[in-house]
Amino acid sequence: MGRGALTLFRLRGIRVGVDYSWFFVLFLVIFWLSNLFETALGVDDSSAVPYVLAVASALAFFASILLHELGHALVAIRHGIGISEITLWLFGGVARMTRDTDSAGTEFKVAVAGPLVTLAIAVAGAAVGIALAGSREGFLEALTLQEHADVTGVEYAIAWLVSVNVLVLTFNLIPAFPLDGGRIARAIAWAVTGNRTSATRFAGTLGQIFSYVFIAVGLLLVLNDDVVSGIWLGVIGYLLGSAARNATAETKVTARLEGLRVADVMDSEPVAIPADATVEQALDEFFLRYRWPWFPVTDEHQRFRGLLVRESADAVPEPERRARRVRDVYQPDESGSLQVSTDAPLEALLGNEALRRLGGLVAVDRDGRLLGIVTLQHVGRALRDGVAARARG
């Protein structure tokens, strides 16, 4: 999936956007629903009601997909994992985490959060639909899109939204990595074996098996003249298999870091700038002396607060540098994406966006106190040592 091209809004620093492929799916859903509602309501082509219902239903569906991804995002943030963006695209949505989970429990909670949100939407929609219809039987008529039934257009729209969320929930719970069900399976395998790498390999294998099943079913549908559904399912199977194969291939890399923690490779003598230091002191005693583009900022208890980058210090007018304090100009780490726990597994850093962008992360203990700095060089050296050890073995 390409990066989202259009930004819709920002929520707690998270960019929420849509990929261009999303508009293609939106058009298809509206076109399909218009015909569906027109037939169910028994109106002719001149009525605008089916089209209005179709647009509202399609937007509500994508809003439910967004809420699904926000469920993942909020739980991830609660566990100290930053979210850089949420993007709606051709096959739904994706929340990009700045780093991977570092424990089986966190993996399970983040993975299950989205399906729980979708389940809540389906249950709430069903409750509203039954209330509007006046009975379960009336809502069932709307749910099955029975023609010429005593059902309003709004009831049909709510019933469709419920049914499509149930479909999304069912699909996402398939134990095929990287679907939510696959991530749940990885979390369970991780908890049972205590080995993240073997759990990922297991979930990736499941993902590849299900991808072959999807492609096979897609081919059968094409042979039975259901071309659109067959092609759609085949493409999903191909993308699922590709992602699963990539995850399995990555385990060959992470296996070299197995058993290593951040504390094993970090620089345990970090240089930090006190928050109450002046900007002039930061420039003279740190940036000019060490020639590093950024430094961690700590409070009086040595707790990590954020980063001071050279550009921010240089932007302070020279006459003000003696009076301005670092705490006034540093970049606070509100999302926790700039830090990592010292006992975090080293392989969890391989997909860390902040590590790639900054070249290093701040290592802290459970109380947030600065204990070290882990850099790309540290991770690279550990990988090279792993390769050498494997070769000697």
Tab-separated table of C-alpha atoms in Angstrom:
chain	number	residue	atom	x	y	z
A	1	MET	CA	0.000	0.000	0.000
A	2	GLY	CA	1.254	3.445	-0.870
A	3	ARG	CA	1.397	6.201	1.694
A	4	GLY	CA	-1.875	8.082	2.146
A	5	ALA	CA	-1.936	10.918	-0.332
A	6	LEU	CA	-4.613	13.112	1.238
A	7	THR	CA	-4.790	14.176	4.883
A	8	LEU	CA	-8.296	14.329	6.339
A	9	PHE	CA	-7.417	15.566	9.830
A	10	ARG	CA	-5.037	15.044	12.746
A	11	LEU	CA	-6.024	13.431	16.025
A	12	ARG	CA	-3.621	13.671	18.970
A	13	GLY	CA	-0.775	14.162	16.520
A	14	ILE	CA	-1.813	11.187	14.351
A	15	ARG	CA	-2.295	11.991	10.672
A	16	VAL	CA	-5.519	10.445	9.379
A	17	GLY	CA	-5.636	10.250	5.603
A	18	VAL	CA	-6.856	8.362	2.548
A	19	ASP	CA	-4.954	6.696	-0.242
A	20	TYR	CA	-6.145	7.448	-3.785
A	21	SER	CA	-7.307	3.839	-4.114
A	22	TRP	CA	-9.908	4.591	-1.425
A	23	PHE	CA	-11.896	6.781	-3.825
A	24	PHE	CA	-12.154	3.876	-6.289
A	25	VAL	CA	-13.654	1.620	-3.619
A	26	LEU	CA	-15.938	4.423	-2.401
A	27	PHE	CA	-17.328	4.813	-5.923
A	28	LEU	CA	-17.881	1.064	-6.299
A	29	VAL	CA	-19.633	0.772	-2.922
A	30	ILE	CA	-21.927	3.726	-3.645
A	31	PHE	CA	-22.766	2.388	-7.130
A	32	TRP	CA	-23.497	-1.095	-5.789
A	33	LEU	CA	-25.536	0.115	-2.805
A	34	SER	CA	-27.603	2.473	-4.952
A	35	ASN	CA	-28.862	-0.466	-7.026
A	36	LEU	CA	-29.303	-2.583	-3.899
A	37	PHE	CA	-31.423	0.002	-2.059
A	38	GLU	CA	-33.383	0.864	-5.209
A	39	THR	CA	-34.453	-2.765	-5.586
A	40	ALA	CA	-35.194	-3.238	-1.874
A	41	LEU	CA	-37.279	-0.061	-1.642
A	42	GLY	CA	-39.073	-0.720	-4.925
A	43	VAL	CA	-38.526	2.791	-6.306
A	44	ASP	CA	-37.654	3.817	-9.862
A	45	ASP	CA	-34.487	5.366	-11.255
A	46	SER	CA	-35.757	8.918	-10.801
A	47	SER	CA	-35.740	8.692	-6.980
A	48	ALA	CA	-32.708	10.160	-5.227
A	49	VAL	CA	-33.390	8.262	-1.999
A	50	PRO	CA	-31.331	5.123	-2.868
A	51	TYR	CA	-28.344	7.270	-3.892
A	52	VAL	CA	-28.477	9.382	-0.709
A	53	LEU	CA	-28.734	6.232	1.420
A	54	ALA	CA	-25.842	4.675	-0.506
A	55	VAL	CA	-23.561	7.667	0.056
A	56	ALA	CA	-24.447	7.841	3.756
A	57	SER	CA	-23.969	4.076	4.189
A	58	ALA	CA	-20.612	4.054	2.386
A	59	LEU	CA	-19.281	6.939	4.481
A	60	ALA	CA	-20.574	5.283	7.666
A	61	PHE	CA	-18.828	2.063	6.662
A	62	PHE	CA	-15.482	3.788	6.191
A	63	ALA	CA	-16.038	5.658	9.451
A	64	SER	CA	-16.407	2.273	11.158
A	65	ILE	CA	-13.138	1.129	9.526
A	66	LEU	CA	-11.482	4.279	10.885
A	67	LEU	CA	-12.852	3.572	14.375
A	68	HIS	CA	-11.480	0.021	14.070
A	69	GLU	CA	-7.989	1.392	13.384
A	70	LEU	CA	-8.331	3.999	16.138
A	71	GLY	CA	-9.042	1.121	18.512
A	72	HIS	CA	-5.648	-0.361	17.619
A	73	ALA	CA	-4.002	3.057	17.829
A	74	LEU	CA	-5.331	4.085	21.246
A	75	VAL	CA	-4.337	0.794	22.873
A	76	ALA	CA	-0.886	0.994	21.257
A	77	ILE	CA	-0.401	4.557	22.544
A	78	ARG	CA	-1.515	3.464	26.014
A	79	HIS	CA	1.348	0.942	25.947
A	80	GLY	CA	3.921	3.504	24.853
A	81	ILE	CA	3.846	2.716	21.113
A	82	GLY	CA	3.527	5.766	18.881
A	83	ILE	CA	1.232	5.892	15.839
A	84	SER	CA	2.529	7.930	12.907
A	85	GLU	CA	-0.578	7.718	10.722
A	86	ILE	CA	-3.844	5.963	9.974
A	87	THR	CA	-4.609	5.472	6.295
A	88	LEU	CA	-7.763	4.236	4.575
A	89	TRP	CA	-7.029	2.445	1.324
A	90	LEU	CA	-8.264	-0.114	-1.202
A	91	PHE	CA	-8.701	-2.978	1.274
A	92	GLY	CA	-9.680	-1.140	4.441
A	93	GLY	CA	-7.341	0.687	6.782
A	94	VAL	CA	-3.971	0.458	8.468
A	95	ALA	CA	-2.497	2.118	11.559
A	96	ARG	CA	1.272	2.559	11.253
A	97	MET	CA	3.042	1.959	14.560
A	98	THR	CA	6.384	3.664	15.102
A	99	ARG	CA	7.703	0.417	16.584
A	100	ASP	CA	6.592	-3.152	17.071
A	101	THR	CA	5.178	-4.558	20.295
A	102	ASP	CA	7.687	-5.815	22.855
A	103	SER	CA	5.627	-8.446	24.684
A	104	ALA	CA	2.996	-11.078	23.945
A	105	GLY	CA	0.497	-9.332	26.220
A	106	THR	CA	0.869	-5.992	24.440
A	107	GLU	CA	0.656	-7.706	21.039
A	108	PHE	CA	-2.617	-9.380	22.040
A	109	LYS	CA	-4.176	-6.213	23.451
A	110	VAL	CA	-3.287	-4.098	20.401
A	111	ALA	CA	-4.448	-6.801	17.970
A	112	VAL	CA	-7.776	-7.494	19.675
A	113	ALA	CA	-8.692	-3.813	20.157
A	114	GLY	CA	-9.797	-3.300	16.539
A	115	PRO	CA	-12.124	-6.331	16.371
A	116	LEU	CA	-13.661	-5.336	19.720
A	117	VAL	CA	-14.490	-1.893	18.312
A	118	THR	CA	-16.032	-3.476	15.210
A	119	LEU	CA	-18.054	-5.840	17.409
A	120	ALA	CA	-19.293	-2.887	19.471
A	121	ILE	CA	-20.357	-1.062	16.286
A	122	ALA	CA	-22.259	-4.129	15.045
A	123	VAL	CA	-24.012	-4.642	18.392
A	124	ALA	CA	-24.917	-0.953	18.722
A	125	GLY	CA	-26.174	-0.859	15.130
A	126	ALA	CA	-28.299	-3.967	15.683
A	127	ALA	CA	-29.810	-2.430	18.833
A	128	VAL	CA	-30.697	0.765	16.971
A	129	GLY	CA	-32.066	-1.214	14.019
A	130	ILE	CA	-34.301	-3.373	16.229
A	131	ALA	CA	-35.559	-0.272	18.043
A	132	LEU	CA	-36.448	1.444	14.756
A	133	ALA	CA	-38.045	-1.671	13.255
A	134	GLY	CA	-40.014	-2.340	16.427
A	135	SER	CA	-39.096	-6.020	16.550
A	136	ARG	CA	-36.351	-8.495	15.764
A	137	GLU	CA	-38.424	-9.868	12.882
A	138	GLY	CA	-38.700	-6.418	11.324
A	139	PHE	CA	-34.961	-5.853	11.597
A	140	LEU	CA	-34.350	-9.311	10.101
A	141	GLU	CA	-36.381	-8.274	7.056
A	142	ALA	CA	-34.138	-5.233	6.679
A	143	LEU	CA	-31.031	-7.334	7.277
A	144	THR	CA	-31.964	-9.745	4.477
A	145	LEU	CA	-32.997	-6.837	2.199
A	146	GLN	CA	-36.428	-8.307	1.541
A	147	GLU	CA	-38.174	-6.454	-1.259
A	148	HIS	CA	-41.437	-4.564	-0.654
A	149	ALA	CA	-41.231	-5.229	3.086
A	150	ASP	CA	-42.516	-2.700	5.623
A	151	VAL	CA	-38.982	-1.348	6.092
A	152	THR	CA	-37.738	2.224	5.729
A	153	GLY	CA	-34.615	3.234	3.849
A	154	VAL	CA	-32.845	4.184	7.085
A	155	GLU	CA	-33.528	0.707	8.488
A	156	TYR	CA	-32.106	-0.884	5.346
A	157	ALA	CA	-28.976	1.298	5.640
A	158	ILE	CA	-28.445	0.431	9.319
A	159	ALA	CA	-28.997	-3.258	8.622
A	160	TRP	CA	-26.423	-3.201	5.812
A	161	LEU	CA	-23.917	-1.402	8.062
A	162	VAL	CA	-24.395	-4.078	10.733
A	163	SER	CA	-23.967	-6.916	8.240
A	164	VAL	CA	-20.836	-5.440	6.652
A	165	ASN	CA	-19.238	-4.884	10.075
A	166	VAL	CA	-19.961	-8.508	10.989
A	167	LEU	CA	-18.272	-9.493	7.708
A	168	VAL	CA	-15.259	-7.282	8.500
A	169	LEU	CA	-15.078	-8.752	12.013
A	170	THR	CA	-15.186	-12.316	10.710
A	171	PHE	CA	-12.567	-11.664	8.042
A	172	ASN	CA	-10.214	-9.890	10.439
A	173	LEU	CA	-10.354	-12.738	12.935
A	174	ILE	CA	-9.054	-15.266	10.391
A	175	PRO	CA	-5.762	-16.470	11.960
A	176	ALA	CA	-3.667	-15.331	9.005
A	177	PHE	CA	-0.824	-12.893	9.634
A	178	PRO	CA	-0.866	-9.897	9.274
A	179	LEU	CA	-4.657	-9.807	9.806
A	180	ASP	CA	-5.794	-9.122	13.366
A	181	GLY	CA	-6.539	-12.811	13.831
A	182	GLY	CA	-3.009	-13.621	12.718
A	183	ARG	CA	-1.555	-11.158	15.182
A	184	ILE	CA	-3.704	-12.669	17.928
A	185	ALA	CA	-2.381	-16.101	16.926
A	186	ARG	CA	1.172	-14.743	17.075
A	187	ALA	CA	0.532	-13.311	20.545
A	188	ILE	CA	-0.778	-16.653	21.797
A	189	ALA	CA	2.144	-18.575	20.280
A	190	TRP	CA	4.520	-15.982	21.712
A	191	ALA	CA	3.029	-16.378	25.194
A	192	VAL	CA	3.179	-20.183	25.005
A	193	THR	CA	6.712	-20.505	23.622
A	194	GLY	CA	8.235	-17.318	25.009
A	195	ASN	CA	9.892	-16.896	21.611
A	196	ARG	CA	8.858	-13.955	19.474
A	197	THR	CA	10.700	-15.149	16.365
A	198	SER	CA	9.173	-18.632	16.256
A	199	ALA	CA	5.724	-17.136	16.987
A	200	THR	CA	6.077	-14.766	14.029
A	201	ARG	CA	7.226	-17.635	11.808
A	202	PHE	CA	4.186	-19.674	12.897
A	203	ALA	CA	1.751	-16.810	12.218
A	204	GLY	CA	3.414	-16.052	8.885
A	205	THR	CA	3.043	-19.682	7.806
A	206	LEU	CA	-0.660	-19.554	8.673
A	207	GLY	CA	-0.948	-16.387	6.595
A	208	GLN	CA	0.611	-18.086	3.571
A	209	ILE	CA	-1.709	-21.102	3.895
A	210	PHE	CA	-4.803	-18.902	4.006
A	211	SER	CA	-3.517	-16.853	1.063
A	212	TYR	CA	-3.429	-20.029	-1.060
A	213	VAL	CA	-6.965	-20.842	0.090
A	214	PHE	CA	-8.211	-17.375	-0.906
A	215	ILE	CA	-6.566	-17.599	-4.321
A	216	ALA	CA	-7.994	-21.087	-4.910
A	217	VAL	CA	-11.508	-20.004	-3.919
A	218	GLY	CA	-11.111	-16.931	-6.114
A	219	LEU	CA	-10.255	-19.111	-9.102
A	220	LEU	CA	-13.306	-21.308	-8.433
A	221	LEU	CA	-15.530	-18.221	-8.352
A	222	VAL	CA	-14.103	-17.024	-11.667
A	223	LEU	CA	-14.727	-20.449	-13.221
A	224	ASN	CA	-18.330	-20.216	-11.970
A	225	ASP	CA	-18.804	-16.838	-13.708
A	226	ASP	CA	-18.512	-14.758	-10.526
A	227	VAL	CA	-15.559	-12.882	-12.007
A	228	VAL	CA	-15.580	-9.740	-9.851
A	229	SER	CA	-15.736	-11.600	-6.521
A	230	GLY	CA	-13.155	-14.115	-7.710
A	231	ILE	CA	-10.643	-11.476	-8.788
A	232	TRP	CA	-11.209	-9.492	-5.588
A	233	LEU	CA	-10.611	-12.539	-3.383
A	234	GLY	CA	-7.590	-13.551	-5.440
A	235	VAL	CA	-5.986	-10.119	-5.045
A	236	ILE	CA	-6.603	-10.222	-1.295
A	237	GLY	CA	-4.976	-13.662	-1.185
A	238	TYR	CA	-1.971	-12.442	-3.132
A	239	LEU	CA	-1.441	-9.398	-0.876
A	240	LEU	CA	-1.952	-11.495	2.245
A	241	GLY	CA	0.566	-14.075	1.051
A	242	SER	CA	3.112	-11.398	0.167
A	243	ALA	CA	2.856	-9.805	3.603
A	244	ALA	CA	3.061	-13.192	5.324
A	245	ARG	CA	6.145	-14.189	3.314
A	246	ASN	CA	7.830	-10.897	4.217
A	247	ALA	CA	7.088	-11.484	7.902
A	248	THR	CA	8.514	-14.996	7.697
A	249	ALA	CA	11.620	-13.739	5.868
A	250	GLU	CA	12.175	-11.095	8.550
A	251	THR	CA	12.415	-13.811	11.184
A	252	LYS	CA	15.713	-14.870	9.590
A	253	VAL	CA	17.021	-11.429	10.561
A	254	THR	CA	15.407	-11.223	13.990
A	255	ALA	CA	16.724	-14.681	14.872
A	256	ARG	CA	20.211	-13.172	14.913
A	257	LEU	CA	19.096	-10.818	17.711
A	258	GLU	CA	17.237	-13.444	19.703
A	259	GLY	CA	17.798	-13.150	23.438
A	260	LEU	CA	19.348	-9.682	23.239
A	261	ARG	CA	17.833	-6.717	25.068
A	262	VAL	CA	18.380	-3.018	24.564
A	263	ALA	CA	20.470	-2.941	27.753
A	264	ASP	CA	22.887	-5.468	26.206
A	265	VAL	CA	24.006	-3.168	23.375
A	266	MET	CA	23.243	0.415	24.435
A	267	ASP	CA	25.727	3.108	25.390
A	268	SER	CA	25.280	3.139	29.161
A	269	GLU	CA	26.991	6.521	29.621
A	270	PRO	CA	24.645	8.899	27.781
A	271	VAL	CA	25.190	12.641	27.611
A	272	ALA	CA	22.040	14.568	28.509
A	273	ILE	CA	21.130	18.237	28.808
A	274	PRO	CA	19.348	19.357	32.004
A	275	ALA	CA	15.994	20.980	31.295
A	276	ASP	CA	16.911	24.030	33.368
A	277	ALA	CA	20.157	24.680	31.453
A	278	THR	CA	20.286	27.776	29.269
A	279	VAL	CA	20.230	27.559	25.490
A	280	GLU	CA	23.690	29.139	25.475
A	281	GLN	CA	25.008	26.343	27.719
A	282	ALA	CA	23.390	23.729	25.472
A	283	LEU	CA	25.121	25.133	22.391
A	284	ASP	CA	28.534	25.737	23.967
A	285	GLU	CA	28.852	22.722	26.272
A	286	PHE	CA	27.016	20.081	24.270
A	287	PHE	CA	26.443	20.755	20.561
A	288	LEU	CA	29.796	22.437	19.897
A	289	ARG	CA	31.672	19.955	22.064
A	290	TYR	CA	30.160	16.637	21.001
A	291	ARG	CA	28.968	17.542	17.478
A	292	TRP	CA	25.812	15.463	17.818
A	293	PRO	CA	22.578	16.742	16.131
A	294	TRP	CA	20.381	16.126	19.183
A	295	PHE	CA	20.580	15.372	22.900
A	296	PRO	CA	18.120	13.934	25.417
A	297	VAL	CA	16.697	16.396	27.921
A	298	THR	CA	16.239	15.316	31.541
A	299	ASP	CA	14.591	16.838	34.621
A	300	GLU	CA	16.091	17.117	38.086
A	301	HIS	CA	15.336	13.440	38.761
A	302	GLN	CA	17.110	12.274	35.568
A	303	ARG	CA	13.794	11.366	33.952
A	304	PHE	CA	13.742	11.667	30.186
A	305	ARG	CA	11.508	14.485	28.928
A	306	GLY	CA	12.327	14.895	25.237
A	307	LEU	CA	14.970	15.915	22.732
A	308	LEU	CA	16.713	19.171	21.983
A	309	VAL	CA	17.764	19.315	18.333
A	310	ARG	CA	20.438	21.684	17.082
A	311	GLU	CA	18.035	23.555	14.795
A	312	SER	CA	15.744	24.466	17.713
A	313	ALA	CA	18.654	25.816	19.752
A	314	ASP	CA	20.042	27.768	16.786
A	315	ALA	CA	16.612	29.288	16.128
A	316	VAL	CA	16.731	31.169	19.450
A	317	PRO	CA	18.033	34.727	18.810
A	318	GLU	CA	21.570	35.121	20.146
A	319	PRO	CA	20.754	37.925	22.641
A	320	GLU	CA	18.112	35.655	24.257
A	321	ARG	CA	20.183	32.478	24.567
A	322	ARG	CA	21.596	33.331	27.994
A	323	ALA	CA	18.118	33.821	29.480
A	324	ARG	CA	16.094	31.169	27.603
A	325	ARG	CA	15.983	27.696	29.131
A	326	VAL	CA	16.156	24.362	27.378
A	327	ARG	CA	12.744	23.431	28.783
A	328	ASP	CA	11.265	26.249	26.676
A	329	VAL	CA	12.560	24.996	23.322
A	330	TYR	CA	13.025	21.218	23.475
A	331	GLN	CA	10.755	18.673	21.744
A	332	PRO	CA	8.742	16.818	24.416
A	333	ASP	CA	8.225	13.093	23.932
A	334	GLU	CA	4.466	13.076	24.506
A	335	SER	CA	3.806	9.925	22.474
A	336	GLY	CA	6.746	7.958	23.900
A	337	SER	CA	8.068	7.234	20.403
A	338	LEU	CA	11.543	8.632	21.171
A	339	GLN	CA	12.282	6.224	24.000
A	340	VAL	CA	12.532	2.506	24.552
A	341	SER	CA	12.679	0.370	27.661
A	342	THR	CA	16.078	-1.057	28.541
A	343	ASP	CA	14.568	-4.542	28.861
A	344	ALA	CA	12.822	-4.408	25.452
A	345	PRO	CA	13.910	-7.129	22.994
A	346	LEU	CA	16.341	-5.736	20.446
A	347	GLU	CA	14.431	-7.175	17.473
A	348	ALA	CA	11.489	-4.896	18.337
A	349	LEU	CA	13.606	-1.958	17.114
A	350	LEU	CA	14.022	-3.241	13.562
A	351	GLY	CA	10.877	-1.519	12.307
A	352	ASN	CA	11.186	1.569	14.498
A	353	GLU	CA	10.600	4.723	12.452
A	354	ALA	CA	12.082	7.076	15.033
A	355	LEU	CA	15.269	4.992	15.179
A	356	ARG	CA	15.665	5.226	11.404
A	357	ARG	CA	14.881	8.944	11.394
A	358	LEU	CA	17.052	10.025	14.329
A	359	GLY	CA	19.731	7.334	14.234
A	360	GLY	CA	19.193	6.537	17.907
A	361	LEU	CA	16.673	6.198	20.733
A	362	VAL	CA	16.761	7.002	24.424
A	363	ALA	CA	16.788	3.942	26.711
A	364	VAL	CA	14.901	4.358	29.990
A	365	ASP	CA	13.953	2.252	33.003
A	366	ARG	CA	10.409	1.618	34.215
A	367	ASP	CA	10.325	4.985	35.983
A	368	GLY	CA	11.398	6.852	32.855
A	369	ARG	CA	14.932	7.577	34.045
A	370	LEU	CA	17.569	7.907	31.343
A	371	LEU	CA	19.968	4.951	31.382
A	372	GLY	CA	21.454	4.875	27.892
A	373	ILE	CA	21.307	5.515	24.161
A	374	VAL	CA	20.786	2.777	21.557
A	375	THR	CA	21.746	3.621	17.973
A	376	LEU	CA	21.456	2.098	14.525
A	377	GLN	CA	25.126	1.239	14.802
A	378	HIS	CA	24.447	-0.772	17.960
A	379	VAL	CA	21.684	-2.759	16.237
A	380	GLY	CA	23.806	-3.252	13.118
A	381	ARG	CA	26.759	-4.485	15.152
A	382	ALA	CA	24.514	-6.960	16.968
A	383	LEU	CA	23.246	-8.255	13.613
A	384	ARG	CA	26.793	-8.674	12.282
A	385	ASP	CA	27.845	-10.474	15.467
A	386	GLY	CA	24.818	-12.754	15.103
A	387	VAL	CA	25.811	-13.622	11.550
A	388	ALA	CA	29.407	-14.304	12.614
A	389	ALA	CA	28.277	-16.501	15.520
A	390	ARG	CA	25.940	-18.449	13.221
A	391	ALA	CA	28.795	-18.935	10.726
A	392	ARG	CA	31.131	-20.195	13.473
A	393	GLY	CA	28.398	-22.530	14.672
